[in-house]
PDB file of C-alpha atoms in Angstrom:
ATOM      1  CA  MET M 640      22.524  11.029 -27.040  1.00 44.00           C
ATOM      2  CA  LYS M 641      22.912  13.568 -29.899  1.00 48.00           C
ATOM      3  CA  ASP M 642      20.389  11.496 -32.232  1.00 53.00           C
ATOM      4  CA  PHE M 643      17.861  11.773 -29.505  1.00 55.00           C
ATOM      5  CA  ASP M 644      14.213  11.516 -31.351  1.00 57.00           C
ATOM      6  CA  PHE M 645      11.823  12.446 -28.392  1.00 61.00           C
ATOM      7  CA  GLU M 646       9.037  11.811 -31.081  1.00 62.00           C
ATOM      8  CA  LYS M 647       9.700   8.371 -30.909  1.00 67.00           C
ATOM      9  CA  LEU M 648       8.780   7.971 -27.217  1.00 75.00           C
ATOM     10  CA  ASP M 649       5.424   7.362 -25.686  1.00 77.00           C
ATOM     11  CA  GLY M 650       3.880   6.644 -22.525  1.00 79.00           C
ATOM     12  CA  GLN M 651       3.911   3.009 -22.578  1.00 82.00           C
ATOM     13  CA  LEU M 652       7.676   2.909 -23.118  1.00 84.00           C
ATOM     14  CA  LEU M 653       8.281   5.297 -20.162  1.00 85.00           C
ATOM     15  CA  LYS M 654       6.163   3.111 -17.869  1.00 84.00           C
ATOM     16  CA  THR M 655       8.141   0.286 -18.925  1.00 87.00           C
ATOM     17  CA  PHE M 656      11.572   1.821 -18.285  1.00 86.00           C
ATOM     18  CA  LEU M 657      10.329   2.888 -14.925  1.00 85.00           C
ATOM     19  CA  LEU M 658       9.047  -0.714 -14.076  1.00 85.00           C
ATOM     20  CA  ILE M 659      12.675  -2.160 -15.164  1.00 87.00           C
ATOM     21  CA  LEU M 660      14.358   0.417 -13.285  1.00 86.00           C
ATOM     22  CA  GLU M 661      11.894  -0.606 -10.069  1.00 83.00           C
ATOM     23  CA  GLU M 662      12.631  -4.104 -10.395  1.00 84.00           C
ATOM     24  CA  ASN M 663      15.987  -4.870 -12.216  1.00 86.00           C
ATOM     25  CA  SER M 664      14.127  -7.690 -14.250  1.00 88.00           C
ATOM     26  CA  VAL M 665      12.514  -7.756 -17.562  1.00 87.00           C
ATOM     27  CA  SER M 666      10.415 -10.598 -16.800  1.00 87.00           C
ATOM     28  CA  VAL M 667       9.005  -9.376 -13.551  1.00 86.00           C
ATOM     29  CA  ALA M 668       8.169  -5.848 -15.294  1.00 85.00           C
ATOM     30  CA  ALA M 669       6.619  -8.050 -18.015  1.00 85.00           C
ATOM     31  CA  GLU M 670       4.414  -9.751 -15.276  1.00 83.00           C
ATOM     32  CA  ARG M 671       3.164  -6.728 -13.734  1.00 80.00           C
ATOM     33  CA  LEU M 672       2.535  -5.062 -17.159  1.00 81.00           C
ATOM     34  CA  ASP M 673       0.487  -8.448 -18.015  1.00 77.00           C
ATOM     35  CA  VAL M 674       2.627  -8.935 -21.272  1.00 83.00           C
ATOM     36  CA  ASN M 675       5.004 -11.379 -22.502  1.00 85.00           C
ATOM     37  CA  GLN M 676       8.727 -11.187 -21.680  1.00 87.00           C
ATOM     38  CA  SER M 677       9.722 -10.330 -25.475  1.00 86.00           C
ATOM     39  CA  THR M 678       7.275  -7.440 -25.719  1.00 87.00           C
ATOM     40  CA  VAL M 679       9.261  -5.791 -22.480  1.00 86.00           C
ATOM     41  CA  SER M 680      12.858  -6.632 -24.313  1.00 88.00           C
ATOM     42  CA  HIS M 681      11.269  -5.380 -27.807  1.00 87.00           C
ATOM     43  CA  SER M 682      10.209  -1.923 -25.652  1.00 87.00           C
ATOM     44  CA  LEU M 683      13.551  -1.782 -23.946  1.00 87.00           C
ATOM     45  CA  ASN M 684      15.908  -2.563 -27.196  1.00 89.00           C
ATOM     46  CA  LYS M 685      13.483   0.433 -28.657  1.00 87.00           C
ATOM     47  CA  LEU M 686      14.393   2.771 -25.771  1.00 87.00           C
ATOM     48  CA  ARG M 687      18.310   1.943 -26.202  1.00 87.00           C
ATOM     49  CA  ARG M 688      18.242   3.130 -29.926  1.00 86.00           C
ATOM     50  CA  ILE M 689      16.037   6.029 -28.989  1.00 85.00           C
ATOM     51  CA  LEU M 690      18.300   7.279 -26.350  1.00 83.00           C
ATOM     52  CA  GLY M 691      21.751   5.847 -27.580  1.00 83.00           C
ATOM     53  CA  ASP M 692      22.388   4.146 -24.216  1.00 86.00           C
ATOM     54  CA  PRO M 693      22.415   0.615 -22.943  1.00 88.00           C
ATOM     55  CA  LEU M 694      20.263   1.786 -19.885  1.00 88.00           C
ATOM     56  CA  PHE M 695      20.516  -1.582 -18.270  1.00 87.00           C
ATOM     57  CA  VAL M 696      23.501  -4.276 -18.268  1.00 87.00           C
ATOM     58  CA  ARG M 697      23.367  -7.735 -16.865  1.00 86.00           C
ATOM     59  CA  SER M 698      24.854  -8.302 -13.404  1.00 79.00           C
ATOM     60  CA  GLY M 699      24.377 -11.721 -11.804  1.00 76.00           C
ATOM     61  CA  GLN M 700      20.585 -12.620 -11.903  1.00 77.00           C
ATOM     62  CA  GLY M 701      19.509  -8.855 -12.634  1.00 81.00           C
ATOM     63  CA  LEU M 702      20.005  -5.704 -14.300  1.00 87.00           C
ATOM     64  CA  THR M 703      22.029  -3.033 -13.219  1.00 89.00           C
ATOM     65  CA  PRO M 704      21.009   0.573 -14.592  1.00 86.00           C
ATOM     66  CA  THR M 705      23.591   2.817 -16.274  1.00 89.00           C
ATOM     67  CA  GLU M 706      23.911   6.170 -14.959  1.00 88.00           C
ATOM     68  CA  THR M 707      22.262   7.637 -17.867  1.00 87.00           C
ATOM     69  CA  ALA M 708      19.057   5.345 -16.538  1.00 85.00           C
ATOM     70  CA  LEU M 709      19.309   6.762 -12.963  1.00 86.00           C
ATOM     71  CA  ALA M 710      19.582  10.149 -14.148  1.00 85.00           C
ATOM     72  CA  LEU M 711      16.229   9.425 -16.342  1.00 85.00           C
ATOM     73  CA  LYS M 712      13.922   8.573 -13.519  1.00 85.00           C
ATOM     74  CA  ALA M 713      12.911  12.136 -11.956  1.00 83.00           C
ATOM     75  CA  PRO M 714      12.490  13.633 -15.524  1.00 84.00           C
ATOM     76  CA  VAL M 715      10.499  10.406 -16.939  1.00 84.00           C
ATOM     77  CA  LEU M 716       8.431  10.356 -13.711  1.00 81.00           C
ATOM     78  CA  GLU M 717       7.699  14.118 -14.534  1.00 78.00           C
ATOM     79  CA  VAL M 718       6.766  13.608 -18.094  1.00 81.00           C
ATOM     80  CA  LEU M 719       4.260  10.678 -17.146  1.00 78.00           C
ATOM     81  CA  ASP M 720       2.745  12.926 -14.300  1.00 75.00           C
ATOM     82  CA  LYS M 721       2.205  15.499 -17.051  1.00 73.00           C
ATOM     83  CA  LEU M 722       0.651  13.105 -19.458  1.00 73.00           C
ATOM     84  CA  GLN M 723      -1.877  11.941 -16.650  1.00 69.00           C
ATOM     85  CA  SER M 724      -2.973  15.386 -15.945  1.00 67.00           C
ATOM     86  CA  LEU M 725      -4.286  15.505 -19.681  1.00 66.00           C
ATOM     87  CA  THR M 726      -6.589  13.071 -18.661  1.00 64.00           C
ATOM     88  CA  ASP M 727      -7.956  14.592 -15.714  1.00 60.00           C
ATOM     89  CA  LEU M 728     -10.929  16.434 -17.377  1.00 62.00           C
ATOM     90  CA  ARG M 729     -11.797  13.568 -19.833  1.00 68.00           C
ATOM     91  CA  PRO M 730     -15.390  12.339 -19.827  1.00 75.00           C
ATOM     92  CA  PHE M 731     -15.533   9.490 -17.181  1.00 83.00           C
ATOM     93  CA  ASP M 732     -17.849   6.599 -16.814  1.00 88.00           C
ATOM     94  CA  PRO M 733     -16.390   3.565 -14.366  1.00 90.00           C
ATOM     95  CA  LYS M 734     -18.763   1.299 -16.303  1.00 91.00           C
ATOM     96  CA  SER M 735     -16.935   2.295 -19.815  1.00 89.00           C
ATOM     97  CA  GLU M 736     -13.514   1.997 -18.618  1.00 88.00           C
ATOM     98  CA  LYS M 737     -10.617  -0.490 -17.814  1.00 90.00           C
ATOM     99  CA  MET M 738      -8.847   0.299 -14.822  1.00 93.00           C
ATOM    100  CA  HIS M 739      -6.347  -0.656 -12.959  1.00 93.00           C
ATOM    101  CA  PHE M 740      -4.825   0.152  -9.604  1.00 95.00           C
ATOM    102  CA  VAL M 741      -1.804  -0.607  -7.228  1.00 94.00           C
ATOM    103  CA  ALA M 742      -2.557  -0.264  -3.705  1.00 95.00           C
ATOM    104  CA  ALA M 743      -0.234  -0.576  -0.508  1.00 94.00           C
ATOM    105  CA  ALA M 744      -1.786  -1.754   2.501  1.00 93.00           C
ATOM    106  CA  ASN M 745      -1.151  -4.335   5.458  1.00 90.00           C
ATOM    107  CA  ASP M 746      -3.304  -7.218   5.441  1.00 89.00           C
ATOM    108  CA  MET M 747      -5.750  -5.690   8.264  1.00 88.00           C
ATOM    109  CA  GLN M 748      -6.489  -2.620   5.784  1.00 90.00           C
ATOM    110  CA  ARG M 749      -6.361  -4.876   2.877  1.00 92.00           C
ATOM    111  CA  ASP M 750      -9.009  -7.405   4.040  1.00 90.00           C
ATOM    112  CA  LEU M 751     -11.472  -4.656   5.464  1.00 89.00           C
ATOM    113  CA  ILE M 752     -11.764  -2.393   2.546  1.00 93.00           C
ATOM    114  CA  PHE M 753     -10.563  -4.216  -0.724  1.00 95.00           C
ATOM    115  CA  PRO M 754     -12.568  -7.312  -1.126  1.00 95.00           C
ATOM    116  CA  GLN M 755     -16.041  -5.330  -0.293  1.00 94.00           C
ATOM    117  CA  LEU M 756     -14.848  -2.912  -3.161  1.00 96.00           C
ATOM    118  CA  LEU M 757     -13.977  -5.655  -5.766  1.00 97.00           C
ATOM    119  CA  ARG M 758     -17.249  -7.449  -5.038  1.00 96.00           C
ATOM    120  CA  GLN M 759     -19.280  -4.207  -5.480  1.00 95.00           C
ATOM    121  CA  ALA M 760     -17.405  -3.099  -8.302  1.00 96.00           C
ATOM    122  CA  TRP M 761     -17.843  -6.241 -10.431  1.00 96.00           C
ATOM    123  CA  ALA M 762     -21.339  -6.542  -9.191  1.00 96.00           C
ATOM    124  CA  ASP M 763     -21.691  -2.907 -10.974  1.00 95.00           C
ATOM    125  CA  GLU M 764     -20.009  -4.388 -14.178  1.00 95.00           C
ATOM    126  CA  VAL M 765     -17.102  -2.257 -13.605  1.00 95.00           C
ATOM    127  CA  SER M 766     -14.004  -3.403 -15.440  1.00 94.00           C
ATOM    128  CA  LEU M 767     -11.678  -3.215 -12.281  1.00 95.00           C
ATOM    129  CA  THR M 768      -8.284  -4.940 -11.583  1.00 95.00           C
ATOM    130  CA  MET M 769      -6.203  -4.478  -8.631  1.00 95.00           C
ATOM    131  CA  GLU M 770      -2.811  -5.335  -7.440  1.00 93.00           C
ATOM    132  CA  LEU M 771      -2.437  -5.500  -3.580  1.00 94.00           C
ATOM    133  CA  ARG M 772       0.962  -5.073  -1.900  1.00 91.00           C
ATOM    134  CA  PRO M 773       2.023  -4.911   1.962  1.00 89.00           C
ATOM    135  CA  SER M 774       3.144  -1.462   2.920  1.00 89.00           C
ATOM    136  CA  GLY M 775       4.920  -2.293   6.219  1.00 85.00           C
ATOM    137  CA  VAL M 776       5.596   1.174   7.609  1.00 87.00           C
ATOM    138  CA  PRO M 777       5.151   3.035   4.156  1.00 88.00           C
ATOM    139  CA  SER M 778       7.638   5.488   3.046  1.00 88.00           C
ATOM    140  CA  VAL M 779       7.393   8.561   0.983  1.00 89.00           C
ATOM    141  CA  GLY M 780       8.860   6.548  -2.085  1.00 87.00           C
ATOM    142  CA  LEU M 781       6.182   4.500  -2.623  1.00 86.00           C
ATOM    143  CA  LEU M 782       3.862   7.100  -4.073  1.00 89.00           C
ATOM    144  CA  ARG M 783       6.670   9.777  -5.325  1.00 85.00           C
ATOM    145  CA  ASP M 784       8.321   7.169  -7.554  1.00 82.00           C
ATOM    146  CA  ALA M 785       4.916   5.856  -8.766  1.00 82.00           C
ATOM    147  CA  ARG M 786       5.130   2.264  -7.293  1.00 85.00           C
ATOM    148  CA  CYS M 787       1.495   2.605  -6.255  1.00 91.00           C
ATOM    149  CA  ASP M 788      -1.339   4.678  -6.438  1.00 94.00           C
ATOM    150  CA  LEU M 789      -2.385   5.011  -2.877  1.00 95.00           C
ATOM    151  CA  ILE M 790      -1.888   3.474   0.727  1.00 95.00           C
ATOM    152  CA  LEU M 791      -3.703   2.969   3.326  1.00 95.00           C
ATOM    153  CA  THR M 792      -2.040   2.897   6.533  1.00 93.00           C
ATOM    154  CA  PRO M 793      -2.151   4.045  10.390  1.00 92.00           C
ATOM    155  CA  LEU M 794       1.555   5.460   9.940  1.00 90.00           C
ATOM    156  CA  PRO M 795       1.207   7.717   6.721  1.00 91.00           C
ATOM    157  CA  PRO M 796       4.357   9.336   5.313  1.00 89.00           C
ATOM    158  CA  ASP M 797       4.585  12.930   5.319  1.00 87.00           C
ATOM    159  CA  ALA M 798       5.627  15.142   2.697  1.00 89.00           C
ATOM    160  CA  PRO M 799       4.272  18.377   0.933  1.00 88.00           C
ATOM    161  CA  ASP M 800       3.394  16.655  -2.515  1.00 88.00           C
ATOM    162  CA  LEU M 801       1.448  13.854  -0.780  1.00 91.00           C
ATOM    163  CA  MET M 802      -2.385  14.432   0.223  1.00 93.00           C
ATOM    164  CA  GLN M 803      -4.176  12.307   3.096  1.00 94.00           C
ATOM    165  CA  LEU M 804      -7.360  11.817   4.411  1.00 94.00           C
ATOM    166  CA  LYS M 805      -8.364   9.989   7.581  1.00 94.00           C
ATOM    167  CA  LEU M 806     -10.809   6.983   7.013  1.00 94.00           C
ATOM    168  CA  PHE M 807     -11.704   5.992  10.495  1.00 91.00           C
ATOM    169  CA  THR M 808     -10.371   6.156  13.999  1.00 92.00           C
ATOM    170  CA  GLY M 809     -10.679   3.360  16.343  1.00 91.00           C
ATOM    171  CA  GLU M 810     -10.249   2.136  19.765  1.00 94.00           C
ATOM    172  CA  MET M 811      -7.149  -0.149  20.798  1.00 95.00           C
ATOM    173  CA  HIS M 812      -8.072  -3.648  22.508  1.00 96.00           C
ATOM    174  CA  VAL M 813      -5.935  -6.605  23.799  1.00 97.00           C
ATOM    175  CA  PHE M 814      -6.727  -9.695  22.208  1.00 98.00           C
ATOM    176  CA  TYR M 815      -6.266 -13.278  23.945  1.00 97.00           C
ATOM    177  CA  ASP M 816      -7.580 -16.811  24.189  1.00 97.00           C
ATOM    178  CA  PRO M 817     -10.066 -16.902  27.095  1.00 97.00           C
ATOM    179  CA  ALA M 818      -9.639 -20.526  27.127  1.00 97.00           C
ATOM    180  CA  CYS M 819      -5.986 -20.046  28.615  1.00 97.00           C
ATOM    181  CA  ARG M 820      -6.240 -16.536  30.468  1.00 95.00           C
ATOM    182  CA  GLU M 821      -8.546 -13.851  31.306  1.00 96.00           C
ATOM    183  CA  ALA M 822      -7.838 -10.133  30.332  1.00 96.00           C
ATOM    184  CA  PRO M 823      -5.093  -8.371  31.707  1.00 96.00           C
ATOM    185  CA  GLN M 824      -6.664  -6.437  34.765  1.00 95.00           C
ATOM    186  CA  SER M 825      -3.861  -3.545  35.446  1.00 95.00           C
ATOM    187  CA  LEU M 826      -1.086  -1.723  33.542  1.00 95.00           C
ATOM    188  CA  GLU M 827       1.259  -4.102  35.855  1.00 95.00           C
ATOM    189  CA  ASP M 828      -0.700  -7.365  34.596  1.00 96.00           C
ATOM    190  CA  TYR M 829      -0.192  -6.152  30.953  1.00 96.00           C
ATOM    191  CA  VAL M 830       3.338  -5.373  31.291  1.00 95.00           C
ATOM    192  CA  GLN M 831       4.394  -8.910  32.805  1.00 95.00           C
ATOM    193  CA  SER M 832       1.975 -10.633  30.303  1.00 96.00           C
ATOM    194  CA  ASP M 833       4.017 -12.083  27.070  1.00 97.00           C
ATOM    195  CA  HIS M 834       3.113 -10.323  24.005  1.00 97.00           C
ATOM    196  CA  VAL M 835       2.992 -11.352  20.221  1.00 97.00           C
ATOM    197  CA  SER M 836       3.364  -8.361  17.572  1.00 95.00           C
ATOM    198  CA  VAL M 837       3.585  -7.939  13.845  1.00 95.00           C
ATOM    199  CA  HIS M 838       6.854  -6.804  12.626  1.00 93.00           C
ATOM    200  CA  PHE M 839       6.604  -6.454   8.931  1.00 89.00           C
ATOM    201  CA  ALA M 840       9.006  -7.625   6.310  1.00 82.00           C
ATOM    202  CA  LEU M 841       9.556  -4.145   4.812  1.00 77.00           C
ATOM    203  CA  GLY M 842      10.613  -2.913   8.185  1.00 80.00           C
ATOM    204  CA  GLY M 843       8.520  -1.436  11.014  1.00 85.00           C
ATOM    205  CA  SER M 844       6.278  -2.772  13.765  1.00 90.00           C
ATOM    206  CA  SER M 845       2.698  -2.728  14.404  1.00 90.00           C
ATOM    207  CA  ASP M 846       3.698  -1.778  17.925  1.00 92.00           C
ATOM    208  CA  GLU M 847       4.489   1.695  16.545  1.00 91.00           C
ATOM    209  CA  VAL M 848       0.849   2.775  16.765  1.00 91.00           C
ATOM    210  CA  ILE M 849       0.657   2.296  20.744  1.00 92.00           C
ATOM    211  CA  VAL M 850       0.811   5.450  22.393  1.00 90.00           C
ATOM    212  CA  SER M 851       0.373   6.125  25.806  1.00 90.00           C
ATOM    213  CA  ARG M 852       1.136   8.604  28.888  1.00 90.00           C
ATOM    214  CA  ASP M 853       1.146   5.648  31.092  1.00 91.00           C
ATOM    215  CA  LEU M 854       3.247   3.072  29.087  1.00 90.00           C
ATOM    216  CA  GLN M 855       6.857   4.186  28.232  1.00 86.00           C
ATOM    217  CA  ALA M 856       7.319   1.861  25.693  1.00 88.00           C
ATOM    218  CA  PRO M 857       5.372  -1.395  24.325  1.00 90.00           C
ATOM    219  CA  PRO M 858       6.441  -4.360  26.187  1.00 92.00           C
ATOM    220  CA  LYS M 859       9.169  -6.649  23.932  1.00 93.00           C
ATOM    221  CA  PRO M 860       7.093  -9.045  22.202  1.00 95.00           C
ATOM    222  CA  LYS M 861       8.301 -12.872  22.736  1.00 96.00           C
ATOM    223  CA  VAL M 862       6.791 -13.731  19.286  1.00 96.00           C
ATOM    224  CA  THR M 863       6.520 -11.655  16.117  1.00 96.00           C
ATOM    225  CA  VAL M 864       5.049 -12.560  13.051  1.00 95.00           C
ATOM    226  CA  SER M 865       5.224 -10.942   9.408  1.00 91.00           C
ATOM    227  CA  ASN M 866       1.098 -10.029   8.989  1.00 91.00           C
ATOM    228  CA  PHE M 867      -1.379  -9.566  11.051  1.00 93.00           C
ATOM    229  CA  ALA M 868      -3.365 -12.928  10.014  1.00 92.00           C
ATOM    230  CA  GLY M 869      -0.260 -14.966  11.718  1.00 94.00           C
ATOM    231  CA  LEU M 870      -1.656 -13.577  15.078  1.00 96.00           C
ATOM    232  CA  PRO M 871      -4.534 -16.195  15.973  1.00 96.00           C
ATOM    233  CA  ALA M 872      -2.293 -19.472  15.376  1.00 96.00           C
ATOM    234  CA  PHE M 873       0.060 -17.998  17.629  1.00 97.00           C
ATOM    235  CA  ILE M 874      -2.547 -16.780  20.366  1.00 97.00           C
ATOM    236  CA  ARG M 875      -4.760 -19.803  20.340  1.00 97.00           C
ATOM    237  CA  GLY M 876      -3.782 -22.228  23.149  1.00 97.00           C
ATOM    238  CA  THR M 877      -1.331 -19.743  25.014  1.00 97.00           C
ATOM    239  CA  ALA M 878      -1.459 -16.903  27.202  1.00 97.00           C
ATOM    240  CA  LEU M 879      -0.014 -14.399  24.646  1.00 97.00           C
ATOM    241  CA  LEU M 880      -1.670 -10.952  24.129  1.00 97.00           C
ATOM    242  CA  THR M 881      -1.728  -8.801  21.204  1.00 97.00           C
ATOM    243  CA  THR M 882      -2.578  -4.983  20.850  1.00 96.00           C
ATOM    244  CA  GLN M 883      -4.437  -4.033  17.902  1.00 95.00           C
ATOM    245  CA  LEU M 884      -7.486  -2.016  16.763  1.00 93.00           C
ATOM    246  CA  LYS M 885     -10.855  -3.347  18.011  1.00 93.00           C
ATOM    247  CA  LEU M 886     -12.177  -3.395  14.329  1.00 90.00           C
ATOM    248  CA  MET M 887      -9.828  -6.243  13.645  1.00 91.00           C
ATOM    249  CA  GLY M 888     -12.473  -8.507  15.858  1.00 91.00           C
ATOM    250  CA  LYS M 889     -14.789  -8.135  12.936  1.00 85.00           C
ATOM    251  CA  ALA M 890     -12.055  -9.629  10.744  1.00 83.00           C
ATOM    252  CA  LEU M 891      -8.597 -11.181  11.197  1.00 89.00           C
ATOM    253  CA  LEU M 892      -8.882 -11.861  14.771  1.00 94.00           C
ATOM    254  CA  GLN M 893     -12.571 -12.644  15.160  1.00 93.00           C
ATOM    255  CA  SER M 894     -11.838 -16.037  16.569  1.00 94.00           C
ATOM    256  CA  LEU M 895     -10.077 -14.445  19.660  1.00 96.00           C
ATOM    257  CA  ALA M 896     -11.831 -12.483  22.704  1.00 97.00           C
ATOM    258  CA  SER M 897     -11.059  -8.860  23.114  1.00 96.00           C
ATOM    259  CA  ALA M 898     -10.919  -6.548  26.084  1.00 97.00           C
ATOM    260  CA  PRO M 899     -10.027  -2.544  26.347  1.00 96.00           C
ATOM    261  CA  VAL M 900      -6.383  -1.990  27.204  1.00 95.00           C
ATOM    262  CA  PRO M 901      -6.453  -1.491  31.137  1.00 95.00           C
ATOM    263  CA  PHE M 902      -4.610   1.868  30.592  1.00 94.00           C
ATOM    264  CA  GLU M 903      -5.260   5.064  28.840  1.00 93.00           C
ATOM    265  CA  ILE M 904      -4.000   4.605  25.302  1.00 93.00           C
ATOM    266  CA  GLU M 905      -4.384   7.024  22.106  1.00 92.00           C
ATOM    267  CA  PRO M 906      -6.918   5.764  19.498  1.00 93.00           C
ATOM    268  CA  VAL M 907      -5.422   4.844  16.179  1.00 93.00           C
ATOM    269  CA  SER M 908      -6.530   6.595  12.712  1.00 93.00           C
ATOM    270  CA  VAL M 909      -6.194   4.615   9.708  1.00 93.00           C
ATOM    271  CA  TYR M 910      -5.374   7.315   6.776  1.00 95.00           C
ATOM    272  CA  MET M 911      -5.630   6.948   2.628  1.00 96.00           C
ATOM    273  CA  VAL M 912      -2.625   8.832   1.359  1.00 96.00           C
ATOM    274  CA  TRP M 913      -1.717   9.370  -2.541  1.00 94.00           C
ATOM    275  CA  HIS M 914       0.358  11.641  -4.424  1.00 91.00           C
ATOM    276  CA  GLN M 915      -1.046  14.811  -5.580  1.00 88.00           C
ATOM    277  CA  ARG M 916      -0.665  14.032  -9.471  1.00 85.00           C
ATOM    278  CA  SER M 917      -3.593  11.555  -8.876  1.00 87.00           C
ATOM    279  CA  THR M 918      -5.662  13.925  -7.097  1.00 87.00           C
ATOM    280  CA  ASN M 919      -7.803  15.391 -10.140  1.00 85.00           C
ATOM    281  CA  ASP M 920      -7.704  12.038 -11.959  1.00 89.00           C
ATOM    282  CA  PRO M 921     -11.419  11.083 -12.581  1.00 90.00           C
ATOM    283  CA  ALA M 922     -10.682   7.034 -12.116  1.00 92.00           C
ATOM    284  CA  HIS M 923      -8.506   7.579  -9.198  1.00 94.00           C
ATOM    285  CA  ARG M 924     -11.064  10.047  -7.670  1.00 93.00           C
ATOM    286  CA  TRP M 925     -13.711   7.194  -8.392  1.00 95.00           C
ATOM    287  CA  LEU M 926     -11.531   4.795  -6.443  1.00 96.00           C
ATOM    288  CA  ARG M 927     -11.237   6.983  -3.343  1.00 96.00           C
ATOM    289  CA  GLU M 928     -14.936   7.543  -3.464  1.00 95.00           C
ATOM    290  CA  GLN M 929     -15.354   3.667  -3.085  1.00 96.00           C
ATOM    291  CA  ILE M 930     -12.801   3.242  -0.204  1.00 96.00           C
ATOM    292  CA  ILE M 931     -14.547   6.413   1.814  1.00 95.00           C
ATOM    293  CA  GLU M 932     -17.891   4.715   1.646  1.00 94.00           C
ATOM    294  CA  ILE M 933     -16.855   1.382   2.248  1.00 93.00           C
ATOM    295  CA  SER M 934     -14.815   2.847   5.621  1.00 92.00           C
ATOM    296  CA  ARG M 935     -17.727   4.458   6.979  1.00 88.00           C
ATOM    297  CA  LYS M 936     -19.791   1.389   6.396  1.00 84.00           C
ATOM    298  CA  THR M 937     -17.148  -0.660   8.105  1.00 77.00           C
ATOM    299  CA  MET M 938     -17.417   1.537  11.221  1.00 72.00           C
ATOM    300  CA  VAL M 939     -20.940   1.127  11.747  1.00 61.00           C
TER     301      VAL M 939
END
């Protein structure tokens, strides 16, 4: 790296580098950047010349980063954070900017918030595109490594460089098919029933939000699915129960009956979480304000 020429670097090159590092693939990085593969390959070759290192080597069907590439991850993130901070005080009009955000949210939070947000933005002639990813039980790295712009979750990751805001708090209900059973009338009835829960593909379970002094641990589920949308198909026509936010009866679980859990259980809050680097960015602040407003309306 003796001939390193920092003046040839720019934010787009560094962003491309991080995406290749995250995906271990030129083609996937190109898809996320919405450019063709040759554009990303050209950027990678340019970075290799500037840095004097191959950065990535072919390994099977993907790419393996070199030690230099791995060592560059943290300083590149820092540089991009500083570049972003230059825009924090820029004049901002949502109708005059093309905005793109990546949000991590499981399908319950996703379906409650983002369809309304996008419909309203487009009705207001705001140029907004979004990439929505499942969050599972989210990790600090999702935000710290700039893999997404914000997370909506009842299980917020905790770190000093992450910011969080409570969007709403709701009661937990049991959902069931009234043609096949009644709501459980007691803790014993609840425990002895068969349950279905969500076990996320990225790890963790929806049962992690079930906190009660009366229940030592959630019952072991008879069936698990990978997202909330899968619950109704398994509950209809069976005696299965699922324990979820009452609010889900407005959307994903509206085809099922619900009743209060027959024992004391802690209410569940859903949080919006983002990295401190984005706090003062006016576009990111606009996005957070839209989510807050929709959350308030949803809880009415």
